[in-house]
């Protein structure tokens, strides 16, 4: 099977290790990975901040770049949700505004083919044990868009539970938002920081070494808060955990 | 006086700043919302047809809103046939004038009120006060708010921001000013506080000739109004006075009596986590020698038909004011209800107020951003209002401007002030993202200059870096690594 990796602009620019981990993991599982070099951004930040008209060309660009592939895999719950949940809505809005079906028709092909990484592993490849090794205590934070927009359910936790050496600790208040929310973190810094601090304190109470999530945007916020609060914990993307093996361990 | 209206509130982030830094308030809110949130989840899980009830509630409300004109006419006919008098108010001023005139016609200068958000929305107490009429709140939490010269901060528990000690102090200090004083040596045990309120209110109930109420539902078919409550004060207000004036928003209609079976299951479970609310009072017009002999229904629009004209935003009118969205909202939990600058706080307030009042003021323009779009509110809402969808829709109106309806007229709104820099940044980002080559150049530049990157940001970004460390830019963006190792073609467009 050949899939396109949609890494997302945040991961490409700031978290290349996550991208390398996805490539390593999928290759190990016998998937042929391509990274279309023309990819950029799904338009989520534009859309959610209220700039739908700036987001539309980005959605069209996304469809141009990825339309041909059999499957599109992304290690980001929120960008996955943008394509799957909000692209159809953008198409509907354009129709309602009398702009015809063109946008909907352009975006339609990529919608059902886009998978968040853990979804792709469990639903498409049908694996929960990916042969990973990670000798650390880990607590898992289900990010809001993964949890509620994509409905990832217990897929990420099942994957983590199958990792050799990994001890999973339940996170109190797991389904509460970490407070990132894209531009929310900048527009409402006090509330955002208070939410982040509570998330970090809950994570610390588990005694785990690592807080794991399937979205680097949330991890950036949580990690930045951890650094500022001087905790011993560190944020790690789930792909990096799943990519590690006894021969080639992840940090 | 119930402590003034919400006019002149600062924008949400500023108002929230104080709440976030008030440990007592945060403690009160956290405790209260987490308790009710957990109970609600249990009460909802008991019903195996919850999803179907939620869908039914949504459908009934959507159908009603689609044919609102027809059902309003039907309601007026059935209320009139039952001996009531219907009044129509386009806005707050008109509604307040109608009510004040109705009270004056009775010759009374005191009224008792049972919890009505609509009257809070229009600032009725203040308007009556200006005409020399004293309005006494009889719902326990509303009483606390009124005696404390405070503002409500929650839909269901308006005094949620107060703890028992604070309530004791308010009762001991204020009750004497308003009527029967609090008993000597009042402590902060719930039973004593409730007894003090009961004694204080009993005087008012027995004296009042005029009652003012809201309604949770109005049945078009029969002309029946309904209030659900936990304390029983409502039925005193609804039955003892000679004149009853009900002030209700036009969206509170359901077509038939049978439709109530859905909401009488979803409302109590969502709001108080009860299978059924303790008191359900219904009244239909007037009955000879029983209950109020004069009944007025004041139907208020106050921005509702404008909201109805908006295809995305109108779903906010489905709201049955259960307050479940407040109790799960992480932003409400930290910012408190007052920060929302309206009688409708929390997620529903963030989408309702800027539609009812428009987005012209600073506070209304800031409300659609008072959310991290986490979606917890949508998940719990018993009428499935997609609050995040409406928030983004309103953000668009503020950031980009566009069509809206104000006072029945289609208007084209200009983008709100203060968004120029953001708009430029969004455009620049879109441009770069539409040109992968430009994006790549930017990434490389960032990588090469990474040693010089500041650990804090200038301008609006400072708020971020004040409380969180920024990530370090990696030496090599992914796409460069990919090209180096997999020889990907550079397909710049
Ligand atoms: S929006 Fe939904 S959850 Fe919130 S108060 Fe209204 S009905 Fe309840």
XYZ file of C-alpha atoms and ligand atoms in Angstrom:
752
model
C 0.000 0.000 0.000
C 1.221 3.464 -0.872
C 0.152 6.435 1.205
C 0.823 10.143 1.208
C 2.151 11.611 4.408
C 0.451 14.894 5.235
C 2.808 16.100 7.890
C 1.173 19.512 8.571
C 3.002 22.824 8.494
C 3.658 22.820 12.241
C 5.311 19.407 12.203
C 7.265 20.097 9.038
C 8.703 23.310 10.420
C 9.033 22.636 14.149
C 8.755 18.877 14.730
C 10.586 17.043 11.923
C 11.329 14.181 14.349
C 7.638 13.302 14.349
C 7.684 13.130 10.560
C 10.749 10.907 10.566
C 9.076 8.667 13.157
C 5.943 8.284 11.013
C 8.044 7.355 7.996
C 10.034 4.836 10.024
C 6.922 3.309 11.599
C 4.885 2.992 8.426
C 7.842 1.645 6.443
C 8.407 -0.983 9.123
C 4.771 -2.007 8.738
C 5.238 -2.484 5.012
C 3.595 0.744 3.866
C 5.189 2.742 1.097
C 5.265 6.399 2.149
C 5.418 9.371 -0.142
C 5.791 12.969 0.970
C 4.352 15.234 -1.712
C 6.722 18.187 -1.632
C 4.065 20.699 -2.716
C 2.070 20.240 0.495
C 1.746 23.162 2.880
C -1.069 23.790 5.345
C -4.662 22.548 5.620
C -5.956 26.028 6.515
C -7.178 25.151 9.986
C -5.710 28.180 11.742
C -7.217 30.482 9.138
C -10.610 28.828 9.274
C -10.862 28.676 13.042
C -9.729 32.262 13.519
C -12.492 33.446 11.217
C -10.653 33.782 7.904
C -12.616 31.297 5.847
C -11.797 33.113 2.637
C -8.089 32.674 3.276
C -8.635 29.012 4.158
C -10.415 28.123 0.904
C -7.398 28.400 -1.416
C -5.403 26.297 1.057
C -8.085 23.615 1.067
C -8.077 23.631 -2.726
C -4.299 23.383 -2.750
C -4.515 20.438 -0.338
C -6.901 18.638 -2.673
C -4.663 19.329 -5.682
C -1.647 17.901 -3.894
C -3.268 14.872 -2.271
C -6.247 14.054 -4.498
C -4.474 11.282 -6.403
C -3.392 9.203 -3.436
C -5.090 6.087 -2.157
C -4.788 7.229 1.452
C -3.517 10.329 3.243
C -2.055 9.874 6.730
C -1.447 12.695 9.180
C 0.005 12.648 12.696
C -2.333 15.447 13.804
C -5.844 15.028 15.167
C -6.795 18.622 14.574
C -5.538 18.843 10.978
C -7.193 15.487 10.281
C -10.431 16.896 11.673
C -10.038 19.997 9.505
C -10.068 17.873 6.351
C -12.660 15.374 7.408
C -15.120 17.583 9.253
C -14.625 21.103 7.982
C -13.797 20.647 4.283
C -17.296 19.270 3.629
C -18.692 22.235 5.541
C -16.699 24.669 3.412
C -18.176 23.040 0.334
C -21.699 23.326 1.732
C -21.229 26.975 2.611
C -19.996 27.794 -0.874
C -23.098 26.094 -2.267
C -25.378 27.955 0.142
C -23.787 31.231 -0.936
C -24.690 30.483 -4.542
C -21.145 29.694 -5.641
C -22.120 26.310 -7.006
C -20.729 22.861 -6.364
C -17.187 23.507 -7.572
C -15.556 23.819 -4.156
C -17.460 20.836 -2.774
C -16.483 18.750 -5.808
C -12.843 19.786 -5.524
C -12.613 18.926 -1.835
C -14.734 15.772 -1.812
C -12.071 13.275 -2.990
C -9.654 13.877 -0.097
C -12.227 13.801 2.708
C -12.825 10.056 3.125
C -9.194 9.162 2.364
C -7.646 11.256 5.129
C -6.729 9.364 8.290
C -5.166 10.412 11.517
C -2.171 8.146 12.191
C -3.646 5.981 14.969
C -6.859 5.576 13.004
C -4.888 4.466 9.986
C -2.942 1.912 12.021
C -5.950 0.410 13.782
C -8.688 0.731 11.152
C -6.850 0.437 7.845
C -3.816 -1.678 8.669
C -5.684 -3.546 11.399
C -2.811 -3.560 13.897
C -2.583 -2.546 17.532
C 0.792 -4.122 18.239
C 3.190 -2.302 15.947
C 6.245 -4.049 17.372
C 7.412 -1.021 19.319
C 9.616 -0.884 22.385
C 9.617 2.063 24.789
C 10.797 1.430 28.339
C 9.146 4.442 30.044
C 6.079 5.381 32.104
C 3.642 7.291 29.923
C 0.357 9.111 30.415
C -1.876 9.822 27.436
C -3.703 13.078 26.734
C -6.497 12.667 24.151
C -6.576 16.022 22.380
C -9.979 17.629 21.830
C -10.200 17.321 18.063
C -8.929 13.749 18.126
C -11.385 12.926 20.878
C -14.515 14.746 19.755
C -14.199 15.632 16.052
C -12.514 12.445 14.842
C -13.744 10.123 17.566
C -10.400 8.350 17.956
C -11.755 6.629 21.048
C -9.391 4.172 22.675
C -7.312 3.520 19.535
C -4.251 5.464 20.727
C -4.416 3.839 24.154
C -4.698 0.363 22.648
C -1.624 1.070 20.547
C 0.289 2.309 23.581
C -0.768 -0.638 25.726
C 0.736 -3.003 23.165
C 4.146 -1.306 23.309
C 6.778 -3.460 25.002
C 8.282 -1.937 28.126
C 5.742 0.875 28.279
C 3.737 1.445 31.425
C 0.561 3.445 30.799
C -0.761 5.630 33.625
C -4.292 7.059 33.502
C -4.424 10.847 33.270
C -6.955 12.488 35.641
C -9.279 14.846 33.753
C -7.947 13.396 30.507
C -10.759 14.725 28.326
C -10.357 18.329 29.488
C -8.854 20.727 26.980
C -5.193 21.671 27.528
C -5.958 25.288 26.646
C -4.085 25.613 23.380
C -6.838 26.156 20.837
C -4.634 27.815 18.205
C -5.048 31.570 18.379
C -7.016 31.143 21.625
C -3.666 30.802 23.412
C -2.721 34.278 22.193
C -6.109 35.979 22.436
C -6.949 34.669 25.908
C -3.538 34.085 27.440
C -4.631 34.027 31.088
C -7.308 31.415 30.679
C -5.166 29.394 28.268
C -2.223 29.357 30.677
C -4.459 28.377 33.603
C -5.845 25.470 31.598
C -2.342 24.413 30.583
C -1.097 24.541 34.169
C -3.980 22.358 35.362
C -3.280 19.847 32.608
C 0.385 19.696 33.572
C -0.405 19.300 37.266
C -2.790 16.432 36.485
C -0.145 14.810 34.308
C 2.473 15.199 37.032
C 0.184 13.558 39.570
C 0.483 10.305 37.593
C 4.216 10.200 38.239
C 4.803 9.334 34.563
C 7.981 10.422 32.790
C 6.262 11.225 29.532
C 3.033 12.904 28.466
C 2.002 11.547 25.108
C -0.527 12.910 22.608
C -1.312 12.583 18.927
C -0.998 16.270 18.101
C 2.122 18.412 18.327
C 0.179 21.677 18.562
C -1.231 20.675 21.933
C 2.131 19.189 22.911
C 3.842 22.477 22.087
C 1.549 24.261 24.522
C 1.787 21.565 27.191
C 5.548 21.207 26.733
C 6.049 24.970 26.934
C 4.050 24.993 30.150
C 6.025 22.054 31.552
C 9.298 23.813 30.848
C 8.069 26.971 32.528
C 6.743 25.077 35.550
C 10.019 23.154 35.715
C 8.484 19.706 35.826
C 10.507 16.565 35.195
C 8.060 15.411 32.529
C 8.499 15.740 28.826
C 6.004 15.797 25.958
C 6.363 13.143 23.250
C 4.286 12.578 20.124
C 2.739 9.101 19.929
C 4.416 8.453 16.568
C 7.820 8.753 18.194
C 6.864 6.180 20.820
C 5.439 3.769 18.274
C 8.484 4.132 16.016
C 10.993 2.997 18.648
C 12.280 -0.589 18.705
C 14.760 -2.477 20.826
C 17.352 -2.169 18.049
C 16.647 1.499 17.396
C 15.039 2.974 20.528
C 13.298 6.337 20.608
C 14.401 8.916 23.136
C -31.485 46.584 42.886
C -29.819 43.564 41.430
C -26.529 45.271 40.872
C -26.822 46.954 37.539
C -26.750 45.721 34.005
C -23.854 44.431 32.034
C -23.402 47.487 29.884
C -19.869 48.802 29.745
C -18.176 45.488 30.497
C -14.567 45.222 29.389
C -13.649 42.729 26.688
C -13.539 39.090 27.709
C -9.764 38.609 28.081
C -9.524 41.586 30.440
C -12.541 40.521 32.477
C -11.228 36.958 32.645
C -7.827 38.113 33.844
C -9.247 39.078 37.231
C -11.229 35.895 37.662
C -8.260 33.702 36.788
C -6.266 35.438 39.494
C -8.970 35.161 42.157
C -8.338 31.875 43.979
C -11.617 31.893 45.977
C -13.682 32.385 42.860
C -11.772 29.742 40.948
C -12.117 27.313 43.819
C -15.887 27.909 44.093
C -16.367 27.482 40.375
C -14.173 24.466 40.019
C -15.858 22.657 42.861
C -19.379 23.465 41.692
C -18.929 22.731 38.001
C -17.013 19.498 38.521
C -19.620 18.190 40.960
C -22.591 18.896 38.711
C -20.719 17.738 35.606
C -20.067 14.325 37.118
C -23.667 13.984 38.336
C -25.035 14.972 34.957
C -22.997 12.308 33.220
C -24.525 9.688 35.523
C -28.087 10.984 35.026
C -27.678 10.989 31.260
C -26.086 7.553 31.141
C -29.204 6.133 32.816
C -31.239 6.669 29.661
C -30.435 4.326 26.818
C -32.359 6.523 24.376
C -30.486 9.732 25.219
C -29.190 10.149 21.674
C -32.708 9.811 20.291
C -34.101 12.287 22.830
C -31.379 14.759 21.929
C -32.163 14.415 18.249
C -35.901 14.744 18.925
C -35.330 17.931 20.938
C -33.267 19.369 18.133
C -35.899 18.474 15.531
C -38.813 19.890 17.511
C -36.993 23.167 18.108
C -35.815 23.444 14.509
C -39.298 22.785 13.199
C -40.752 25.375 15.569
C -38.183 27.983 14.613
C -38.816 27.369 10.918
C -42.511 28.084 11.437
C -42.161 30.511 14.318
C -44.557 33.056 12.815
C -47.334 30.477 12.601
C -46.809 29.132 16.119
C -46.650 32.610 17.625
C -50.014 33.482 16.120
C -51.423 30.198 17.366
C -50.046 30.885 20.836
C -51.573 34.350 20.922
C -54.948 32.902 19.950
C -54.895 30.187 22.571
C -53.654 32.456 25.360
C -56.345 34.996 24.505
C -59.025 32.306 24.384
C -57.946 31.190 27.871
C -58.430 34.688 29.264
C -54.879 36.044 28.976
C -53.690 39.226 27.274
C -50.719 39.068 24.892
C -48.298 41.964 24.370
C -45.509 42.132 21.805
C -42.193 43.850 22.507
C -39.634 44.411 19.782
C -36.813 45.334 22.121
C -35.821 45.764 25.758
C -37.135 49.332 26.096
C -40.520 48.423 24.747
C -40.768 45.348 26.967
C -39.796 47.322 30.068
C -42.300 50.045 29.283
C -45.097 47.527 28.809
C -44.349 45.785 32.102
C -43.937 49.018 34.057
C -47.278 50.301 32.727
C -48.996 47.025 33.594
C -47.693 47.162 37.157
C -48.665 50.804 37.533
C -52.190 49.994 36.372
C -52.548 47.733 39.409
C -51.582 50.609 41.694
C -48.885 48.476 43.329
C -45.265 49.426 43.956
C -43.911 45.966 44.782
C -43.669 42.811 42.711
C -42.330 39.324 43.400
C -40.400 37.614 40.670
C -39.677 34.036 39.891
C -36.462 33.437 38.050
C -36.638 34.823 34.591
C -33.591 35.276 32.447
C -35.547 37.261 29.904
C -36.203 39.992 32.472
C -32.507 40.002 33.381
C -31.653 40.261 29.706
C -33.760 43.392 29.293
C -32.760 44.931 32.646
C -36.350 44.946 33.932
C -35.536 45.335 37.630
C -33.588 48.504 36.964
C -36.312 49.869 34.695
C -38.964 49.198 37.350
C -36.817 50.749 40.048
C -36.617 53.910 37.947
C -40.444 53.993 38.032
C -40.509 53.532 41.797
C -41.436 49.854 41.687
C -39.452 47.370 43.792
C -38.940 43.935 42.304
C -38.044 41.130 44.691
C -36.288 38.039 43.406
C -37.580 34.868 45.049
C -35.358 32.185 43.572
C -32.775 31.459 46.272
C -29.749 32.052 44.079
C -31.305 35.153 42.510
C -32.053 36.415 45.996
C -28.398 36.008 46.943
C -27.364 37.894 43.836
C -29.889 40.660 44.471
C -29.062 41.092 48.156
C -25.352 41.036 47.346
C -25.832 43.861 44.779
C -24.182 41.495 42.398
C -24.758 40.090 38.945
C -25.728 36.519 38.044
C -22.842 34.391 36.832
C -24.508 31.129 35.875
C -27.749 30.220 34.122
C -28.999 27.770 36.694
C -27.056 28.772 39.778
C -26.662 32.538 39.403
C -24.727 32.715 42.688
C -22.356 29.872 41.817
C -19.418 32.193 42.390
C -20.344 32.547 46.069
C -19.556 30.067 48.808
C -21.580 29.435 51.971
C -19.582 31.825 54.119
C -20.086 34.656 51.671
C -23.819 33.915 51.488
C -24.150 33.973 55.284
C -22.471 37.384 55.393
C -24.733 38.756 52.673
C -27.906 37.505 54.414
C -26.840 38.829 57.820
C -25.919 42.212 56.381
C -28.626 42.825 53.798
C -31.890 41.071 54.618
C -32.939 43.702 57.136
C -32.640 46.391 54.489
C -35.150 44.598 52.262
C -37.646 43.170 54.719
C -37.464 40.539 57.412
C -33.895 40.409 58.788
C -31.856 37.236 59.012
C -32.210 35.316 62.325
C -29.698 36.163 65.055
C -26.541 34.074 65.037
C -27.086 32.735 61.514
C -24.430 30.150 60.608
C -23.348 28.962 57.196
C -25.035 25.537 57.308
C -27.223 25.046 54.220
C -30.321 24.275 56.326
C -30.031 27.520 58.311
C -29.377 29.567 55.196
C -32.387 28.049 53.465
C -34.593 28.680 56.504
C -33.491 32.322 56.664
C -34.392 32.750 53.001
C -37.723 30.991 53.499
C -38.755 33.282 56.355
C -37.608 36.374 54.517
C -39.468 35.411 51.350
C -42.680 34.304 53.050
C -43.416 37.918 54.014
C -43.006 38.948 50.412
C -45.195 36.202 48.985
C -48.048 36.918 51.365
C -48.008 40.653 50.604
C -47.469 40.662 46.862
C -50.345 41.539 44.558
C -48.291 41.309 41.383
C -46.045 38.468 40.245
C -43.585 38.516 37.360
C -42.343 35.285 35.856
C -40.471 33.855 32.953
C -41.237 30.515 31.352
C -39.231 27.520 30.249
C -41.777 26.562 27.620
C -44.960 27.847 26.032
C -47.304 25.420 24.298
C -48.791 26.955 21.159
C -51.644 24.453 20.962
C -53.055 25.132 24.435
C -51.627 28.515 25.408
C -49.998 26.933 28.445
C -46.844 28.329 30.028
C -44.504 26.235 32.127
C -41.819 26.831 34.712
C -39.629 24.058 36.065
C -37.789 24.683 39.317
C -36.349 23.064 42.402
C -37.521 25.227 45.267
C -41.250 25.739 44.969
C -40.962 29.509 45.149
C -42.189 29.631 41.603
C -45.579 28.250 42.431
C -45.983 30.830 45.205
C -45.265 33.621 42.707
C -47.505 32.056 40.109
C -50.539 31.416 42.290
C -50.700 33.952 45.155
C -50.666 37.331 43.364
C -53.795 38.785 41.773
C -51.936 39.798 38.626
C -49.354 37.690 36.839
C -47.089 39.100 34.141
C -44.990 36.564 32.241
C -42.098 37.891 30.205
C -40.827 35.354 27.701
C -38.584 35.238 24.635
C -40.422 34.323 21.448
C -38.230 31.264 20.853
C -39.557 29.413 23.879
C -42.483 27.871 22.037
C -43.164 24.213 21.452
C -46.075 23.305 19.160
C -47.870 20.676 21.209
C -48.296 19.449 24.730
C -46.739 16.150 23.773
C -43.477 17.831 22.728
C -42.881 18.539 26.402
C -42.261 14.871 27.074
C -38.894 15.213 25.388
C -37.761 18.337 27.194
C -39.031 17.302 30.601
C -36.589 14.426 30.351
C -33.599 16.194 28.833
C -33.780 19.491 30.739
C -33.613 18.259 34.354
C -31.028 15.607 33.609
C -28.825 18.110 31.780
C -29.161 20.909 34.284
C -29.515 19.578 37.809
C -28.752 15.923 37.063
C -32.196 15.000 38.355
C -34.477 12.487 36.682
C -37.291 14.956 37.120
C -37.290 18.455 38.500
C -39.038 18.798 41.874
C -41.625 21.411 40.819
C -43.292 21.750 37.449
C -45.851 24.573 37.316
C -48.147 25.142 34.358
C -50.714 27.828 33.839
C -53.163 28.496 31.084
C -54.832 31.905 31.063
C -57.001 32.604 34.082
C -59.555 30.620 36.092
C -62.363 32.170 38.125
C -61.633 32.372 41.848
C -58.384 30.429 41.536
C -54.951 31.923 41.054
C -54.225 35.264 39.398
C -57.318 36.900 37.939
C -55.352 38.894 35.404
C -52.703 37.319 33.228
C -50.417 39.157 30.803
C -47.929 37.536 28.471
C -45.195 39.846 27.182
C -43.424 38.249 24.228
C -40.021 39.726 23.586
C -38.007 39.697 20.401
C -34.947 41.776 21.375
C -32.700 40.473 18.588
C -34.255 37.038 18.199
C -35.697 37.431 14.703
C -32.365 38.883 13.582
C -30.708 35.760 14.959
C -33.290 33.611 13.246
C -32.329 35.154 9.915
C -28.816 33.745 10.203
C -28.669 30.212 8.862
C -25.686 29.094 10.904
C -26.279 31.174 14.011
C -29.996 30.493 14.460
C -29.358 27.147 16.138
C -28.527 29.138 19.291
C -32.283 29.720 19.595
C -32.784 26.021 20.256
C -31.232 26.540 23.688
C -33.354 25.368 26.616
C -31.051 27.046 29.188
C -30.027 23.856 30.918
C -26.516 25.203 31.600
C -24.785 21.888 30.854
C -22.441 23.680 28.463
C -21.301 26.023 31.229
C -20.535 23.200 33.582
C -18.240 21.379 31.165
C -16.578 24.464 29.726
C -12.932 24.802 30.771
C -12.978 28.481 29.856
C -16.078 29.238 31.941
C -14.506 27.340 34.819
C -11.510 29.685 34.872
C -13.021 32.954 33.679
C -16.244 32.878 35.687
C -19.660 33.964 34.469
C -19.241 37.718 34.877
C -16.501 37.869 32.257
C -19.083 37.126 29.554
C -20.792 40.443 30.200
C -24.346 39.163 29.977
C -27.014 37.183 31.765
C -26.072 34.362 29.370
C -22.555 33.294 30.290
C -20.429 30.376 29.156
C -20.454 28.830 25.702
C -24.095 29.615 24.973
C -23.535 33.217 26.050
C -20.533 33.458 23.767
C -22.752 32.711 20.763
C -26.068 34.171 21.916
C -25.078 37.630 23.176
C -23.170 38.712 20.032
C -26.203 37.681 17.997
C -28.870 39.284 20.180
C -26.865 42.474 20.729
C -24.739 42.576 17.583
C -20.960 42.620 17.499
C -20.407 46.362 17.696
C -19.229 46.601 21.308
C -15.826 45.496 22.545
C -17.233 42.790 24.793
C -19.517 41.341 22.096
C -16.687 41.292 19.564
C -14.461 39.436 22.029
C -16.973 36.727 22.991
C -16.654 34.491 19.905
C -12.964 34.125 20.767
C -13.666 33.109 24.367
C -13.307 29.437 23.504
C -10.562 26.992 22.652
C -13.069 25.178 20.377
C -12.597 22.032 22.420
C -16.143 20.915 21.634
C -17.151 19.751 25.123
C -20.181 22.087 25.020
C -21.502 20.583 21.802
C -21.064 17.101 23.193
C -23.284 17.740 26.229
C -25.899 20.042 24.714
C -29.296 18.287 24.921
C -30.505 20.039 21.762
C -27.249 19.494 19.875
C -26.301 23.114 19.289
C -22.969 23.029 17.463
C -21.523 25.852 19.518
C -18.001 25.634 17.995
C -19.497 25.984 14.523
C -21.356 29.142 15.511
C -18.282 30.541 17.280
C -16.194 30.208 14.118
C -19.036 31.659 12.075
C -19.179 34.715 14.345
C -15.390 35.046 14.310
C -15.652 35.282 10.566
C -18.210 38.044 10.862
C -15.882 39.954 13.153
C -12.648 39.300 11.268
C -13.896 39.582 7.701
C -17.215 41.375 8.029
C -20.121 40.287 5.864
C -23.891 39.995 5.799
C -25.975 40.110 8.938
C -29.492 41.121 9.909
C -29.984 43.951 12.395
C -33.444 45.131 13.408
C -34.944 43.283 10.509
C -32.714 44.862 7.881
C -29.997 43.152 5.916
C -26.746 44.983 6.589
C -23.189 44.462 5.423
C -20.866 44.616 8.385
C -17.343 45.914 8.066
C -14.573 43.891 9.696
C -14.238 44.828 13.358
C -11.505 47.218 14.377
C -8.263 45.869 15.759
C -8.013 42.929 13.395
C -5.922 44.561 10.665
C -2.568 43.110 11.731
C -4.071 39.674 12.186
C -5.766 39.827 8.812
C -2.493 40.809 7.162
C -0.696 37.954 8.889
C -3.375 35.478 7.807
C -3.111 36.709 4.243
C 0.671 36.492 4.259
C 0.538 32.994 5.701
C -2.007 31.950 3.120
C 0.238 33.359 0.391
C 3.259 31.471 1.689
C 1.237 28.295 2.053
C -0.005 28.647 -1.495
C 3.613 28.867 -2.658
C 5.525 25.902 -1.228
C 8.792 27.448 -2.421
C 8.229 30.515 -0.288
C 7.315 28.366 2.684
C 10.509 26.429 2.245
C 12.637 29.541 2.038
C 11.050 30.775 5.241
C 11.694 27.469 6.976
C 15.321 27.457 5.920
C 15.778 31.012 7.062
C 14.283 30.090 10.428
C 16.597 27.108 10.719
C 19.713 29.084 9.834
C 18.922 31.874 12.248
C 17.721 29.583 15.027
C 20.528 30.537 17.397
C 19.332 34.107 17.388
C 15.665 33.362 18.038
C 14.364 35.114 21.116
C 12.852 33.064 23.936
C 10.001 35.487 24.176
C 7.908 37.043 21.484
C 7.170 40.682 20.772
C 3.664 42.128 20.324
C 0.602 39.956 20.870
C 2.771 36.837 20.961
C 4.253 38.068 24.229
C 1.189 36.782 26.030
C 2.160 33.318 24.931
C 5.812 33.439 25.844
C 5.109 35.058 29.209
C 3.743 31.810 30.567
C 5.093 29.118 28.241
C 8.455 28.416 26.657
C 8.610 28.503 22.893
C 9.776 25.442 21.030
C 13.226 25.652 19.476
C 13.388 25.649 15.708
C 15.037 22.442 14.477
C 18.229 22.513 12.406
C 16.497 21.012 9.405
C 12.813 21.121 8.494
C 11.286 17.789 7.557
C 11.017 18.523 3.883
C 14.756 19.168 3.578
C 15.466 15.903 5.360
C 13.050 14.120 3.055
C 14.693 15.539 -0.013
C 18.150 14.687 1.273
C 17.237 11.086 2.160
C 14.425 10.195 -0.222
C 15.307 12.495 -3.092
C 11.849 13.979 -3.271
C 11.334 16.307 -6.156
C 10.985 19.968 -5.344
C 7.657 20.739 -6.919
C 7.440 24.422 -6.187
C 4.408 26.030 -7.633
S -26.595 25.651 24.675
Fe -27.285 23.562 25.038
S -26.081 22.919 26.815
Fe -25.928 25.142 26.754
S -27.579 25.889 28.063
Fe -28.412 25.808 25.982
S -29.372 23.800 25.813
Fe -28.035 23.715 27.589
